[in-house]
mmCIF file of C-alpha atoms and ligand atoms in Angstrom:
data_model
loop_
_atom_site.group_PDB
_atom_site.id
_atom_site.type_symbol
_atom_site.label_atom_id
_atom_site.label_comp_id
_atom_site.label_asym_id
_atom_site.label_seq_id
_atom_site.Cartn_x
_atom_site.Cartn_y
_atom_site.Cartn_z
ATOM 1 C CA UNK K 1 -0.017 -0.056 0.473
ATOM 2 C CA UNK K 2 1.417 3.818 -0.724
ATOM 3 C CA UNK K 3 1.939 5.644 2.454
ATOM 4 C CA UNK K 4 0.320 8.415 0.864
ATOM 5 C CA UNK K 5 -3.163 6.821 0.647
ATOM 6 C CA UNK K 6 -2.903 5.480 4.737
ATOM 7 C CA UNK K 7 -2.494 9.433 4.492
ATOM 8 C CA UNK K 8 -5.253 9.470 3.295
ATOM 9 C CA UNK K 9 -7.690 7.925 5.510
ATOM 10 C CA UNK K 10 -9.508 10.295 8.103
ATOM 11 C CA UNK K 11 -7.882 9.012 11.439
ATOM 12 C CA UNK K 12 -4.572 9.080 13.052
ATOM 13 C CA UNK K 13 -1.386 7.492 11.605
ATOM 14 C CA UNK K 14 1.366 6.102 14.330
ATOM 15 C CA UNK K 15 4.456 4.791 12.779
ATOM 16 C CA UNK K 16 7.745 3.468 13.892
ATOM 17 C CA UNK K 17 11.514 4.566 12.288
ATOM 18 C CA UNK K 18 14.251 1.829 12.762
ATOM 19 C CA UNK K 19 17.925 1.761 11.680
ATOM 20 C CA UNK K 20 19.775 -0.756 9.673
ATOM 21 C CA UNK K 21 23.214 -2.450 11.411
ATOM 22 C CA UNK K 22 26.424 -1.073 10.435
ATOM 23 C CA UNK K 23 27.980 -4.156 9.845
ATOM 24 C CA UNK K 24 26.993 -8.011 9.378
ATOM 25 C CA UNK K 25 28.062 -9.604 12.737
ATOM 26 C CA UNK K 26 24.913 -7.250 13.830
ATOM 27 C CA UNK K 27 22.036 -7.806 11.701
ATOM 28 C CA UNK K 28 20.867 -10.327 12.850
ATOM 29 C CA UNK K 29 20.163 -8.857 16.330
ATOM 30 C CA UNK K 30 18.560 -5.404 14.625
ATOM 31 C CA UNK K 31 16.508 -7.436 12.245
ATOM 32 C CA UNK K 32 14.836 -8.885 15.752
ATOM 33 C CA UNK K 33 14.785 -5.806 17.237
ATOM 34 C CA UNK K 34 12.873 -4.327 14.283
ATOM 35 C CA UNK K 35 10.385 -7.421 13.870
ATOM 36 C CA UNK K 36 9.433 -7.027 17.465
ATOM 37 C CA UNK K 37 8.544 -3.021 16.604
ATOM 38 C CA UNK K 38 6.695 -4.722 13.838
ATOM 39 C CA UNK K 39 4.962 -7.027 15.803
ATOM 40 C CA UNK K 40 3.386 -3.782 17.730
ATOM 41 C CA UNK K 41 1.509 -3.039 14.255
ATOM 42 C CA UNK K 42 2.286 0.676 13.762
ATOM 43 C CA UNK K 43 0.334 1.655 10.669
ATOM 44 C CA UNK K 44 4.226 1.464 8.732
ATOM 45 C CA UNK K 45 7.440 1.359 9.876
ATOM 46 C CA UNK K 46 10.873 3.400 8.365
ATOM 47 C CA UNK K 47 13.860 2.532 7.858
ATOM 48 C CA UNK K 48 16.752 4.295 7.153
ATOM 49 C CA UNK K 49 19.927 4.741 4.958
ATOM 50 C CA UNK K 50 23.636 4.663 6.280
ATOM 51 C CA UNK K 51 25.434 7.667 5.899
ATOM 52 C CA UNK K 52 26.960 6.879 2.336
ATOM 53 C CA UNK K 53 25.456 4.059 1.671
ATOM 54 C CA UNK K 54 27.671 1.796 2.126
ATOM 55 C CA UNK K 55 24.705 -0.351 3.630
ATOM 56 C CA UNK K 56 22.244 -0.426 1.304
ATOM 57 C CA UNK K 57 21.511 -3.748 0.855
ATOM 58 C CA UNK K 58 20.829 -3.775 4.943
ATOM 59 C CA UNK K 59 17.682 -1.051 4.478
ATOM 60 C CA UNK K 60 16.320 -3.075 1.688
ATOM 61 C CA UNK K 61 16.807 -6.311 3.640
ATOM 62 C CA UNK K 62 15.511 -5.421 7.214
ATOM 63 C CA UNK K 63 12.277 -3.354 5.334
ATOM 64 C CA UNK K 64 11.419 -6.549 2.805
ATOM 65 C CA UNK K 65 11.855 -8.402 6.630
ATOM 66 C CA UNK K 66 9.612 -6.286 7.821
ATOM 67 C CA UNK K 67 6.770 -6.457 5.103
ATOM 68 C CA UNK K 68 6.711 -10.207 4.196
ATOM 69 C CA UNK K 69 6.734 -11.192 7.691
ATOM 70 C CA UNK K 70 4.375 -8.631 9.596
ATOM 71 C CA UNK K 71 2.625 -7.359 6.188
ATOM 72 C CA UNK K 72 3.624 -4.145 7.797
ATOM 73 C CA UNK K 73 4.113 -1.082 4.902
ATOM 74 C CA UNK K 74 7.180 0.256 5.140
ATOM 75 C CA UNK K 75 8.950 3.365 3.713
ATOM 76 C CA UNK K 76 12.588 3.208 2.399
ATOM 77 C CA UNK K 77 14.999 5.982 3.237
ATOM 78 C CA UNK K 78 17.016 6.498 -0.002
ATOM 79 C CA UNK K 79 20.253 8.980 0.141
ATOM 80 C CA UNK K 80 22.432 10.555 -2.763
ATOM 81 C CA UNK K 81 24.719 12.967 -1.503
ATOM 82 C CA UNK K 82 27.637 9.825 -1.565
ATOM 83 C CA UNK K 83 25.241 8.052 -4.251
ATOM 84 C CA UNK K 84 25.868 7.400 -8.273
ATOM 85 C CA UNK K 85 22.602 7.614 -10.393
ATOM 86 C CA UNK K 86 23.722 4.012 -11.152
ATOM 87 C CA UNK K 87 24.014 2.680 -7.276
ATOM 88 C CA UNK K 88 20.258 4.883 -6.843
ATOM 89 C CA UNK K 89 18.593 3.429 -10.018
ATOM 90 C CA UNK K 90 20.388 -0.908 -8.416
ATOM 91 C CA UNK K 91 18.678 0.315 -4.906
ATOM 92 C CA UNK K 92 15.583 1.252 -6.473
ATOM 93 C CA UNK K 93 15.484 -2.115 -8.697
ATOM 94 C CA UNK K 94 15.717 -3.992 -5.252
ATOM 95 C CA UNK K 95 13.382 -2.472 -4.161
ATOM 96 C CA UNK K 96 10.794 -2.749 -6.640
ATOM 97 C CA UNK K 97 11.685 -6.727 -6.188
ATOM 98 C CA UNK K 98 11.050 -6.635 -3.069
ATOM 99 C CA UNK K 99 7.475 -5.465 -3.575
ATOM 100 C CA UNK K 100 8.623 -1.747 -1.062
ATOM 101 C CA UNK K 101 6.287 0.530 -3.058
ATOM 102 C CA UNK K 102 7.301 4.088 -0.336
ATOM 103 C CA UNK K 103 10.697 5.751 -0.366
ATOM 104 C CA UNK K 104 11.658 8.695 1.825
ATOM 105 C CA UNK K 105 13.627 10.550 -0.811
ATOM 106 C CA UNK K 106 17.339 12.828 1.216
ATOM 107 C CA UNK K 107 20.183 13.996 0.488
ATOM 108 C CA UNK K 108 21.565 12.809 3.650
ATOM 109 C CA UNK K 109 24.771 14.639 4.980
ATOM 110 C CA UNK K 110 27.648 15.274 3.251
ATOM 111 C CA UNK K 111 30.541 13.302 4.106
ATOM 112 C CA UNK K 112 33.033 14.938 6.450
ATOM 113 C CA UNK K 113 35.970 15.328 4.253
ATOM 114 C CA UNK K 114 34.345 12.544 2.359
ATOM 115 C CA UNK K 115 33.909 11.596 -1.193
ATOM 116 C CA UNK K 116 30.784 13.426 -2.792
ATOM 117 C CA UNK K 117 29.478 11.136 -5.942
ATOM 118 C CA UNK K 118 28.492 15.139 -7.448
ATOM 119 C CA UNK K 119 25.667 13.418 -9.235
ATOM 120 C CA UNK K 120 23.393 15.117 -6.915
ATOM 121 C CA UNK K 121 23.299 17.940 -5.060
ATOM 122 C CA UNK K 122 20.033 18.168 -3.603
ATOM 123 C CA UNK K 123 16.971 15.951 -2.392
ATOM 124 C CA UNK K 124 14.508 17.014 -5.347
ATOM 125 C CA UNK K 125 16.831 15.793 -8.049
ATOM 126 C CA UNK K 126 17.036 12.212 -6.106
ATOM 127 C CA UNK K 127 12.668 12.833 -5.957
ATOM 128 C CA UNK K 128 12.796 13.457 -9.549
ATOM 129 C CA UNK K 129 14.827 10.178 -10.820
ATOM 130 C CA UNK K 130 13.047 8.019 -8.211
ATOM 131 C CA UNK K 131 9.308 8.995 -9.724
ATOM 132 C CA UNK K 132 11.107 8.814 -13.318
ATOM 133 C CA UNK K 133 12.112 5.042 -12.264
ATOM 134 C CA UNK K 134 8.958 3.460 -11.438
ATOM 135 C CA UNK K 135 5.180 4.076 -9.503
ATOM 136 C CA UNK K 136 6.983 4.440 -6.489
ATOM 137 C CA UNK K 137 5.128 6.893 -3.894
ATOM 138 C CA UNK K 138 8.048 9.262 -2.566
ATOM 139 C CA UNK K 139 7.738 11.627 0.751
ATOM 140 C CA UNK K 140 11.058 13.944 1.912
ATOM 141 C CA UNK K 141 12.307 15.207 5.653
ATOM 142 C CA UNK K 142 11.246 19.131 6.374
ATOM 143 C CA UNK K 143 12.343 21.118 9.183
ATOM 144 C CA UNK K 144 10.247 22.943 11.164
ATOM 145 C CA UNK K 145 13.313 24.591 12.756
ATOM 146 C CA UNK K 146 14.798 25.241 9.420
ATOM 147 C CA UNK K 147 17.473 23.015 7.899
ATOM 148 C CA UNK K 148 21.013 24.236 9.826
ATOM 149 C CA UNK K 149 22.178 24.526 6.289
ATOM 150 C CA UNK K 150 20.340 27.174 5.590
ATOM 151 C CA UNK K 151 20.537 30.804 5.222
ATOM 152 C CA UNK K 152 16.622 31.477 6.541
ATOM 153 C CA UNK K 153 13.985 29.418 7.159
ATOM 154 C CA UNK K 154 12.235 31.525 4.082
ATOM 155 C CA UNK K 155 14.291 30.217 2.085
ATOM 156 C CA UNK K 156 14.698 26.475 3.206
ATOM 157 C CA UNK K 157 10.594 26.491 3.012
ATOM 158 C CA UNK K 158 11.454 27.883 -0.926
ATOM 159 C CA UNK K 159 13.377 24.907 -1.299
ATOM 160 C CA UNK K 160 10.349 22.670 0.288
ATOM 161 C CA UNK K 161 8.276 23.672 -1.927
ATOM 162 C CA UNK K 162 10.440 22.355 -4.821
ATOM 163 C CA UNK K 163 10.746 19.149 -3.758
ATOM 164 C CA UNK K 164 6.881 19.110 -3.579
ATOM 165 C CA UNK K 165 7.150 19.981 -7.287
ATOM 166 C CA UNK K 166 9.721 17.675 -7.842
ATOM 167 C CA UNK K 167 7.184 15.018 -7.093
ATOM 168 C CA UNK K 168 7.354 14.494 -2.560
ATOM 169 C CA UNK K 169 4.112 13.523 -1.772
ATOM 170 C CA UNK K 170 4.402 14.087 2.033
ATOM 171 C CA UNK K 171 7.630 15.309 4.092
ATOM 172 C CA UNK K 172 8.340 13.789 7.450
ATOM 173 C CA UNK K 173 9.394 16.393 10.327
ATOM 174 C CA UNK K 174 12.672 16.458 11.933
ATOM 175 C CA UNK K 175 12.218 15.920 15.541
ATOM 176 C CA UNK K 176 10.612 18.705 17.434
ATOM 177 C CA UNK K 177 10.157 18.871 21.470
ATOM 178 C CA UNK K 178 8.215 22.424 21.694
ATOM 179 C CA UNK K 179 4.804 21.993 19.406
ATOM 180 C CA UNK K 180 4.112 25.290 18.490
ATOM 181 C CA UNK K 181 7.190 25.540 16.688
ATOM 182 C CA UNK K 182 5.530 22.481 14.465
ATOM 183 C CA UNK K 183 2.346 24.539 14.594
ATOM 184 C CA UNK K 184 4.117 27.407 13.454
ATOM 185 C CA UNK K 185 6.101 25.476 10.623
ATOM 186 C CA UNK K 186 2.328 24.440 9.045
ATOM 187 C CA UNK K 187 0.877 27.436 8.880
ATOM 188 C CA UNK K 188 4.044 29.441 7.301
ATOM 189 C CA UNK K 189 4.077 26.124 4.311
ATOM 190 C CA UNK K 190 0.691 26.230 3.980
ATOM 191 C CA UNK K 191 0.697 30.016 3.476
ATOM 192 C CA UNK K 192 3.170 29.108 0.980
ATOM 193 C CA UNK K 193 1.011 26.253 -1.199
ATOM 194 C CA UNK K 194 3.064 23.470 0.082
ATOM 195 C CA UNK K 195 -0.271 21.285 0.313
ATOM 196 C CA UNK K 196 0.643 17.684 1.355
ATOM 197 C CA UNK K 197 0.435 15.672 4.553
ATOM 198 C CA UNK K 198 3.338 16.210 6.823
ATOM 199 C CA UNK K 199 4.138 13.291 9.435
ATOM 200 C CA UNK K 200 4.683 14.874 13.285
ATOM 201 C CA UNK K 201 8.663 13.047 13.602
ATOM 202 C CA UNK K 202 8.525 12.370 18.082
ATOM 203 C CA UNK K 203 12.175 11.492 19.721
ATOM 204 C CA UNK K 204 10.925 9.982 23.003
ATOM 205 C CA UNK K 205 13.864 10.409 24.805
ATOM 206 C CA UNK K 206 15.574 7.769 27.533
ATOM 207 C CA UNK K 207 19.009 9.505 27.676
ATOM 208 C CA UNK K 208 18.320 12.850 28.975
ATOM 209 C CA UNK K 209 23.144 13.719 28.204
ATOM 210 C CA UNK K 210 23.216 12.038 24.436
ATOM 211 C CA UNK K 211 19.765 14.987 23.938
ATOM 212 C CA UNK K 212 21.201 17.264 24.853
ATOM 213 C CA UNK K 213 23.755 17.021 22.749
ATOM 214 C CA UNK K 214 22.129 15.880 19.868
ATOM 215 C CA UNK K 215 19.962 18.944 19.888
ATOM 216 C CA UNK K 216 23.263 21.261 20.082
ATOM 217 C CA UNK K 217 24.944 19.947 16.891
ATOM 218 C CA UNK K 218 21.501 20.085 15.246
ATOM 219 C CA UNK K 219 20.052 23.125 16.945
ATOM 220 C CA UNK K 220 17.094 21.720 17.504
ATOM 221 C CA UNK K 221 15.813 24.303 20.614
ATOM 222 C CA UNK K 222 15.261 22.282 23.975
ATOM 223 C CA UNK K 223 11.755 24.060 25.557
ATOM 224 C CA UNK K 224 12.854 24.628 29.895
ATOM 225 C CA UNK K 225 9.587 22.313 30.490
ATOM 226 C CA UNK K 226 12.033 19.372 29.281
ATOM 227 C CA UNK K 227 15.083 21.133 30.180
ATOM 228 C CA UNK K 228 14.016 20.349 33.702
ATOM 229 C CA UNK K 229 13.017 16.353 33.404
ATOM 230 C CA UNK K 230 16.524 16.146 32.102
ATOM 231 C CA UNK K 231 18.303 17.996 35.024
ATOM 232 C CA UNK K 232 15.928 16.010 37.699
ATOM 233 C CA UNK K 233 15.829 12.521 35.914
ATOM 234 C CA UNK K 234 19.165 12.723 33.704
ATOM 235 C CA UNK K 235 21.299 10.336 36.252
ATOM 236 C CA UNK K 236 18.158 7.941 36.556
ATOM 237 C CA UNK K 237 18.170 5.597 33.567
ATOM 238 C CA UNK K 238 14.640 4.222 34.550
ATOM 239 C CA UNK K 239 13.172 8.200 35.868
ATOM 240 C CA UNK K 240 14.469 9.134 32.637
ATOM 241 C CA UNK K 241 12.672 6.469 30.604
ATOM 242 C CA UNK K 242 9.422 6.898 31.980
ATOM 243 C CA UNK K 243 9.315 10.763 32.191
ATOM 244 C CA UNK K 244 10.899 10.394 28.723
ATOM 245 C CA UNK K 245 8.112 8.618 27.157
ATOM 246 C CA UNK K 246 5.708 10.497 29.067
ATOM 247 C CA UNK K 247 6.919 14.025 27.752
ATOM 248 C CA UNK K 248 6.349 11.906 24.146
ATOM 249 C CA UNK K 249 3.114 11.311 24.842
ATOM 250 C CA UNK K 250 2.115 14.373 25.789
ATOM 251 C CA UNK K 251 3.590 16.192 22.763
ATOM 252 C CA UNK K 252 1.347 13.444 20.824
ATOM 253 C CA UNK K 253 -1.941 13.878 22.499
ATOM 254 C CA UNK K 254 -1.825 17.360 21.533
ATOM 255 C CA UNK K 255 -0.620 17.173 18.356
ATOM 256 C CA UNK K 256 -3.350 14.988 17.729
ATOM 257 C CA UNK K 257 -5.880 16.980 19.804
ATOM 258 C CA UNK K 258 -4.808 20.128 17.444
ATOM 259 C CA UNK K 259 -5.546 17.441 14.151
ATOM 260 C CA UNK K 260 -1.632 16.998 13.396
ATOM 261 C CA UNK K 261 -3.000 13.165 12.901
ATOM 262 C CA UNK K 262 0.016 11.036 11.216
ATOM 263 C CA UNK K 263 2.770 10.605 13.897
ATOM 264 C CA UNK K 264 6.026 9.127 13.287
ATOM 265 C CA UNK K 265 7.915 7.998 16.175
ATOM 266 C CA UNK K 266 11.993 8.032 16.371
ATOM 267 C CA UNK K 267 12.016 4.139 17.681
ATOM 268 C CA UNK K 268 15.758 3.975 17.130
ATOM 269 C CA UNK K 269 15.255 -0.546 17.213
ATOM 270 C CA UNK K 270 13.839 0.114 20.923
ATOM 271 C CA UNK K 271 10.715 -2.121 21.151
ATOM 272 C CA UNK K 272 10.243 -1.757 24.639
ATOM 273 C CA UNK K 273 9.712 1.912 24.340
ATOM 274 C CA UNK K 274 7.520 1.725 21.106
ATOM 275 C CA UNK K 275 5.679 -1.123 22.710
ATOM 276 C CA UNK K 276 5.039 1.372 25.967
ATOM 277 C CA UNK K 277 4.364 4.910 23.957
ATOM 278 C CA UNK K 278 1.669 2.876 21.860
ATOM 279 C CA UNK K 279 0.584 1.388 24.935
ATOM 280 C CA UNK K 280 -0.247 4.577 26.327
ATOM 281 C CA UNK K 281 -1.486 6.134 23.644
ATOM 282 C CA UNK K 282 -4.574 2.906 22.567
ATOM 283 C CA UNK K 283 -7.434 5.220 22.927
ATOM 284 C CA UNK K 284 -6.564 8.655 21.692
ATOM 285 C CA UNK K 285 -5.059 6.630 18.129
ATOM 286 C CA UNK K 286 -8.625 5.718 17.320
HETATM 287 P P1 FAD C 1 17.082 18.914 0.932
HETATM 288 O O1 FAD C 1 16.131 18.464 1.005
HETATM 289 O O2 FAD C 1 18.395 18.395 -0.762
HETATM 290 O O3 FAD C 1 17.877 19.985 1.492
HETATM 291 C C1 FAD C 1 19.403 20.044 2.355
HETATM 292 C C2 FAD C 1 19.498 22.157 2.361
HETATM 293 O O4 FAD C 1 19.666 22.411 1.102
HETATM 294 C C3 FAD C 1 18.744 22.568 2.796
HETATM 295 O O5 FAD C 1 19.110 23.918 3.423
HETATM 296 C C4 FAD C 1 17.771 23.057 1.923
HETATM 297 O O6 FAD C 1 17.203 24.756 2.167
HETATM 298 C C5 FAD C 1 18.770 23.402 0.413
HETATM 299 N N1 FAD C 1 18.601 23.463 -0.658
HETATM 300 C C6 FAD C 1 17.064 22.274 -1.443
HETATM 301 N N2 FAD C 1 17.104 22.937 -2.926
HETATM 302 C C7 FAD C 1 18.103 23.856 -3.001
HETATM 303 C C8 FAD C 1 18.579 24.403 -3.920
HETATM 304 N N3 FAD C 1 17.685 24.570 -5.180
HETATM 305 N N4 FAD C 1 19.391 25.949 -3.866
HETATM 306 C C9 FAD C 1 20.134 25.879 -2.819
HETATM 307 N N5 FAD C 1 19.627 25.196 -1.262
HETATM 308 C C10 FAD C 1 19.233 24.463 -1.610
HETATM 309 N N6 FAD C 1 20.079 10.935 6.290
HETATM 310 C C11 FAD C 1 20.100 9.762 6.189
HETATM 311 O O7 FAD C 1 22.199 9.601 5.990
HETATM 312 N N7 FAD C 1 20.122 8.923 6.336
HETATM 313 C C12 FAD C 1 18.676 8.246 6.963
HETATM 314 O O8 FAD C 1 18.463 7.639 6.476
HETATM 315 C C13 FAD C 1 18.147 10.064 7.485
HETATM 316 N N8 FAD C 1 16.828 10.220 7.198
HETATM 317 C C14 FAD C 1 15.919 10.742 7.539
HETATM 318 C C15 FAD C 1 14.879 11.288 8.394
HETATM 319 C C16 FAD C 1 13.953 12.760 8.295
HETATM 320 C C17 FAD C 1 12.868 12.581 8.380
HETATM 321 C C18 FAD C 1 15.390 13.619 8.306
HETATM 322 C C19 FAD C 1 14.374 14.809 9.218
HETATM 323 C C20 FAD C 1 16.424 13.618 8.029
HETATM 324 C C21 FAD C 1 16.764 12.586 7.782
HETATM 325 N N9 FAD C 1 18.343 12.496 7.872
HETATM 326 C C22 FAD C 1 18.702 11.045 6.968
HETATM 327 C C23 FAD C 1 18.729 13.506 8.238
HETATM 328 C C24 FAD C 1 19.040 14.404 6.528
HETATM 329 O O9 FAD C 1 19.444 13.301 5.194
HETATM 330 C C25 FAD C 1 20.266 15.170 6.726
HETATM 331 O O10 FAD C 1 19.044 16.506 7.189
HETATM 332 C C26 FAD C 1 20.628 16.033 5.053
HETATM 333 O O11 FAD C 1 21.587 17.108 5.563
HETATM 334 C C27 FAD C 1 19.765 17.027 4.624
HETATM 335 O O12 FAD C 1 18.309 16.312 3.333
HETATM 336 P P2 FAD C 1 17.381 17.002 2.752
HETATM 337 O O13 FAD C 1 16.866 15.633 1.697
HETATM 338 O O14 FAD C 1 16.575 17.082 3.597
HETATM 339 O O15 FAD C 1 18.289 17.769 1.951
#
């Protein structure tokens, strides 16, 4: 099923994101964790793509395992900054062969000092290629706080519109911890004529120290309410886990109450966290 058809239904959706292994020796452990998440039967699952593209077979393998064994629809990520057109065509053929029809088209981070293939510069070019190579449903990334490389939020939104015009049928957001940032972003992109569905990306934070570092790097705003939780519980893993899941659940409840129906959880290969969060939303998601 195409994700755009799932998003067109008049009901909330909950999806989970997982990542593939970096090396073959951890493949089975990662496949086990991702399948335990699939057993929760989310509306769909997305499988990220390793920076550089060297592990693209793992993305395809993990995604097809989820789809074939659990019947859960999958969204395979694909990045282009470090890829040739030839490699992209190869991955798309693999996806087609495994019946995967949803792709999240990304530029990928520019590797520090790493080799750029120079076939692609921006995700919009990848979107056009994917659309030309098959009947795929294509999504893209968006950044409620602006992409870190972009000089202004306005310029970033103009490029987002170009991505939609290239064929992106929905966008998934970068994580955010203050829903007002998302509401403001939605208002501004709708004003610009960006009409496709936006899936809100939510990160349940279970490691306080890690998130402070990630947010510093990505420029994600941490509200005082959230900082207080990390200050109080950051050194107590079980309390931080409980508080992080409750904070994410609170964000999701507020989003759904305000008409943002599609929620993507950065579940980070943690079936226990995905299960606790899903359980805490069981009535809200009906
Ligand atoms: P683009 O849409 O190409 O935008 C990148 C920057 O270029 C932005 O600042 C934009 O404003 C600017 N830009 C776009 N077009 C133009 C233009 N024509 N002229 C000038 N500037 C332009 N990374 C991975 O490696 N693997 C993954 O699986 C992965 N999954 C992700 C999933 C989500 C939901 C998100 C939010 C991010 C993900 N990323 C992933 C990270 C992503 O690859 C990086 O954030 C990357 O830096 C940007 O990718 P993009 O597709 O948003 O790029």
